[in-house]
GROMACS .gro file of C-alpha atoms in nm:
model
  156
    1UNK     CA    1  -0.085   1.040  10.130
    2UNK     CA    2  -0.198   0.680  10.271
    3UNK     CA    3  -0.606   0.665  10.245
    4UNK     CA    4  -0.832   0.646  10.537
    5UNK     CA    5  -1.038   0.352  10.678
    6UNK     CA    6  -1.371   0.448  10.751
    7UNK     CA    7  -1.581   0.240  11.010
    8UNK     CA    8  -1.946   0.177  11.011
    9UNK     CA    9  -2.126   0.351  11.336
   10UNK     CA   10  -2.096  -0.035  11.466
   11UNK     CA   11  -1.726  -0.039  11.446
   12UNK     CA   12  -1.716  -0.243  11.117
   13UNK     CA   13  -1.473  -0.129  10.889
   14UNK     CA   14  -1.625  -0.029  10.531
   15UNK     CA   15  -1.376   0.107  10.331
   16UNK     CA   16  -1.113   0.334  10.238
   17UNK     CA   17  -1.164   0.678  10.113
   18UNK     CA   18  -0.835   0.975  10.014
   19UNK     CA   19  -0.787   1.217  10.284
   20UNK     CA   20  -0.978   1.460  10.097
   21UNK     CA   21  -1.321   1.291  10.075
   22UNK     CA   22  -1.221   1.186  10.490
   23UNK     CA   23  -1.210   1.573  10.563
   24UNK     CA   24  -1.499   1.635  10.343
   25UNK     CA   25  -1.697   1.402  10.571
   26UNK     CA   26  -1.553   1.594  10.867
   27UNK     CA   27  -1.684   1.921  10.731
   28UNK     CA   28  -2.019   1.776  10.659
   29UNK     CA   29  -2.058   1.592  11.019
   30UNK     CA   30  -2.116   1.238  10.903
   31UNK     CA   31  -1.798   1.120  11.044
   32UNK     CA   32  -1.587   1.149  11.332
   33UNK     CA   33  -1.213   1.069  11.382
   34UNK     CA   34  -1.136   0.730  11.562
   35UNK     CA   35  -0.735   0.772  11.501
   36UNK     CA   36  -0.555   1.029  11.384
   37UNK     CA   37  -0.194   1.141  11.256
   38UNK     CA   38   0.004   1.212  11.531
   39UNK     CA   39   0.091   1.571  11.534
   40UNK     CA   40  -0.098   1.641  11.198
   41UNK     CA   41  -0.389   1.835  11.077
   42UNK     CA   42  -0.576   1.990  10.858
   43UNK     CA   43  -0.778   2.335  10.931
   44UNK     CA   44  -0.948   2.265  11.269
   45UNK     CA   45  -0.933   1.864  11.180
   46UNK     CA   46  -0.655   1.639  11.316
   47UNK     CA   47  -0.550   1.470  10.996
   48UNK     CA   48  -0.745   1.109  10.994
   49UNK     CA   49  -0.606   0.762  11.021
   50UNK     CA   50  -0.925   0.613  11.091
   51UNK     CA   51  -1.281   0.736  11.080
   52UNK     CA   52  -1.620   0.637  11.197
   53UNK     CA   53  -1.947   0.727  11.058
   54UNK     CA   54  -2.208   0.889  11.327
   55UNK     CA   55  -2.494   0.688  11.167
   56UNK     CA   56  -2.520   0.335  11.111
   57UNK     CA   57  -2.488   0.223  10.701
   58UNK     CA   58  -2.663  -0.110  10.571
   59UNK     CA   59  -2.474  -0.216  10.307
   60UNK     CA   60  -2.717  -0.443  10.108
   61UNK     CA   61  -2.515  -0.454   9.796
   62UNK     CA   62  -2.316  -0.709   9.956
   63UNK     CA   63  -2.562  -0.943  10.012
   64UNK     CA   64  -2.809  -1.111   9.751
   65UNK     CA   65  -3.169  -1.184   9.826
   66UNK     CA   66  -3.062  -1.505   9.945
   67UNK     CA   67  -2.858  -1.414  10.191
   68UNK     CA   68  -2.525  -1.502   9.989
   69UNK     CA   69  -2.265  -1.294   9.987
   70UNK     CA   70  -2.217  -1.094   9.663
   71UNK     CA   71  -1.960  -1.204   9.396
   72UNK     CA   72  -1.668  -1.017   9.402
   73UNK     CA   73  -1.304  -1.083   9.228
   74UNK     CA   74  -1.158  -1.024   9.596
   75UNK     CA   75  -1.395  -1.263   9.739
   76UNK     CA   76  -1.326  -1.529   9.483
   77UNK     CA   77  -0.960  -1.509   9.503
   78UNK     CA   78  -1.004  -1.557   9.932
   79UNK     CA   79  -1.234  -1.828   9.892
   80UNK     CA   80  -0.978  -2.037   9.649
   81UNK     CA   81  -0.696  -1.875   9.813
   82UNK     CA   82  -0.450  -2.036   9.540
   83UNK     CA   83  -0.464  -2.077   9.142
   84UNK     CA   84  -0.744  -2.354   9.086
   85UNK     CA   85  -0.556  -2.462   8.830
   86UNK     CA   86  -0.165  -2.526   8.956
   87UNK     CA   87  -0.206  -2.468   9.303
   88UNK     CA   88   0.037  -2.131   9.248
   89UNK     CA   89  -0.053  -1.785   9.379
   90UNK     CA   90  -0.362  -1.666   9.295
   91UNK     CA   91  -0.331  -1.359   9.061
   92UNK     CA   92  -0.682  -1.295   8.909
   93UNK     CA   93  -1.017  -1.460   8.831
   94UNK     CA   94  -1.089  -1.697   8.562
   95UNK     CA   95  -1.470  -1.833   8.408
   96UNK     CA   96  -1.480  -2.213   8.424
   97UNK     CA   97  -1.741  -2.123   8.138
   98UNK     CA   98  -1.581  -1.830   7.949
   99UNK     CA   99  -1.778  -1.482   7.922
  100UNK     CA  100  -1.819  -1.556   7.547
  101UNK     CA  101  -1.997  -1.883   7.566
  102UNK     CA  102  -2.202  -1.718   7.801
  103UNK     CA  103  -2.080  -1.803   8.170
  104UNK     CA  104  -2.202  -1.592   8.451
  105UNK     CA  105  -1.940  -1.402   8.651
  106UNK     CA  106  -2.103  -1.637   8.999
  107UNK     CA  107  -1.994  -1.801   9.282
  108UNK     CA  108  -1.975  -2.147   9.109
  109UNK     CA  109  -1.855  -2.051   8.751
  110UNK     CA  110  -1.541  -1.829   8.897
  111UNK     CA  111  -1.220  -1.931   9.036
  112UNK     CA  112  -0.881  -1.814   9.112
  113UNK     CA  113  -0.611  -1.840   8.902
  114UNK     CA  114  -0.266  -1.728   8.816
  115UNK     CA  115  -0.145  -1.494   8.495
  116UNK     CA  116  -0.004  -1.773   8.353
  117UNK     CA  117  -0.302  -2.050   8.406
  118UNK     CA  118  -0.541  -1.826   8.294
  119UNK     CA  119  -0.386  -1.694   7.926
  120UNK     CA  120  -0.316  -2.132   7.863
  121UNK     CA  121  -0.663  -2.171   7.936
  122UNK     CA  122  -0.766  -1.883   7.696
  123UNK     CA  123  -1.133  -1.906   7.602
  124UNK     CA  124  -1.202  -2.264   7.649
  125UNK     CA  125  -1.328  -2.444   7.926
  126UNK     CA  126  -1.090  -2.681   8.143
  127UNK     CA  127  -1.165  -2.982   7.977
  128UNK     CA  128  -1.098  -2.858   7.631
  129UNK     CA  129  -0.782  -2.720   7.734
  130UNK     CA  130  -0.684  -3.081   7.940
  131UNK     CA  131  -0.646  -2.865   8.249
  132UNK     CA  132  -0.775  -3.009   8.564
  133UNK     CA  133  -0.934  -2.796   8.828
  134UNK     CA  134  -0.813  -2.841   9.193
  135UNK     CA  135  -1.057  -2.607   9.367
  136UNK     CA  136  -1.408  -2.662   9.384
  137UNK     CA  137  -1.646  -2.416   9.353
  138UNK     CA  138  -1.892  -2.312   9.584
  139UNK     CA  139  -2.122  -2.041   9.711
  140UNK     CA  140  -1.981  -1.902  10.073
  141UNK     CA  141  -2.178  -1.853  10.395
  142UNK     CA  142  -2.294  -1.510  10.451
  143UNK     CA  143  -2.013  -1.464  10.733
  144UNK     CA  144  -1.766  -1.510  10.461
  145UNK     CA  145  -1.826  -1.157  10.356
  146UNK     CA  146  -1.771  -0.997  10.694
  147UNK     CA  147  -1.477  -1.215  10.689
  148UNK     CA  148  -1.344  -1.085  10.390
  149UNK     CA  149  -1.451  -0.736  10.452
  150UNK     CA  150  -1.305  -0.732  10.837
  151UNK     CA  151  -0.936  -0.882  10.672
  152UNK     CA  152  -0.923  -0.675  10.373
  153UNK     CA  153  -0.919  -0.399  10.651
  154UNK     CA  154  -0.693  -0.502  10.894
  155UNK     CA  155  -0.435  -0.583  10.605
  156UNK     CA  156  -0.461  -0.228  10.490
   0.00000   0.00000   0.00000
């Protein structure tokens, strides 16, 4: 079974939960259904497409003290949008400063890169591998994240 968007009380989407923990938070109240399967249920419950929370949720994880929006894979790979490194689709995240020599997983040592990009470039940084970056890193506006967040549902 598809999975269920659920929507802050504001009408922001959130996230996506199974249809079981949706009709969970049917039974205990802390959701109601915005869209539903046509023709479906479950028990008493039409069987949820969409749902919205009855109280409103801060969600302060994805912001830093700053203001910044957190540091996600997902995030990095919509900022770059393409592999920093050939300009290809953007398959996963690489450190500019590998893990092992100690680079943070940030905003300005992460990029997007492809499968291919990112196993050449192995556990060296660009410059020892002679690979030249194309994509400049930098820390987003805090919009980005309800940019990311609002696309990430309406693709789903």
């Amino acid at each position: 079974m598809a999975d269920v968007l659920v929507l802050n009380a504001g009408y922001e989407p959130l996230h996506r939960v199974s249809v079981r923990h949706a009709i969970h938070m049917l039974v205990r109240e802390v959701a109601v259904v915005e869209e539903a399967v046509d023709g479906r249920s479950f028990g008493p419950f039409p069987l949820p497409r969409v749902l919205r929370l009855v109280r409103y949720v801060t969600m302060r994880w994805l912001y830093k003290s700053d203001g910044a929006p957190a540091c996600t894979k997902l995030g990095v790979k919509r900022r770059d949008g393409i592999c920093a490194y050939c300009g290809g689709p953007a398959e996963t995240v690489d450190h500019i400063l590998p893990r092992s020599r100690g680079g943070p997983s940030t905003w300005m040592n992460l990029v997007a890169a492809c499968y291919e990009c990112n196993s050449l470039k192995a556990d060296r940084t660009p410059a020892e591998a002679g690979m030249v970056l194309y994509v400049t890193p930098h820390v987003p506006r805090a919009e980005y994240a309800r940019a990311i967040r609002h696309r990430a549902a309406r693709a789903a």
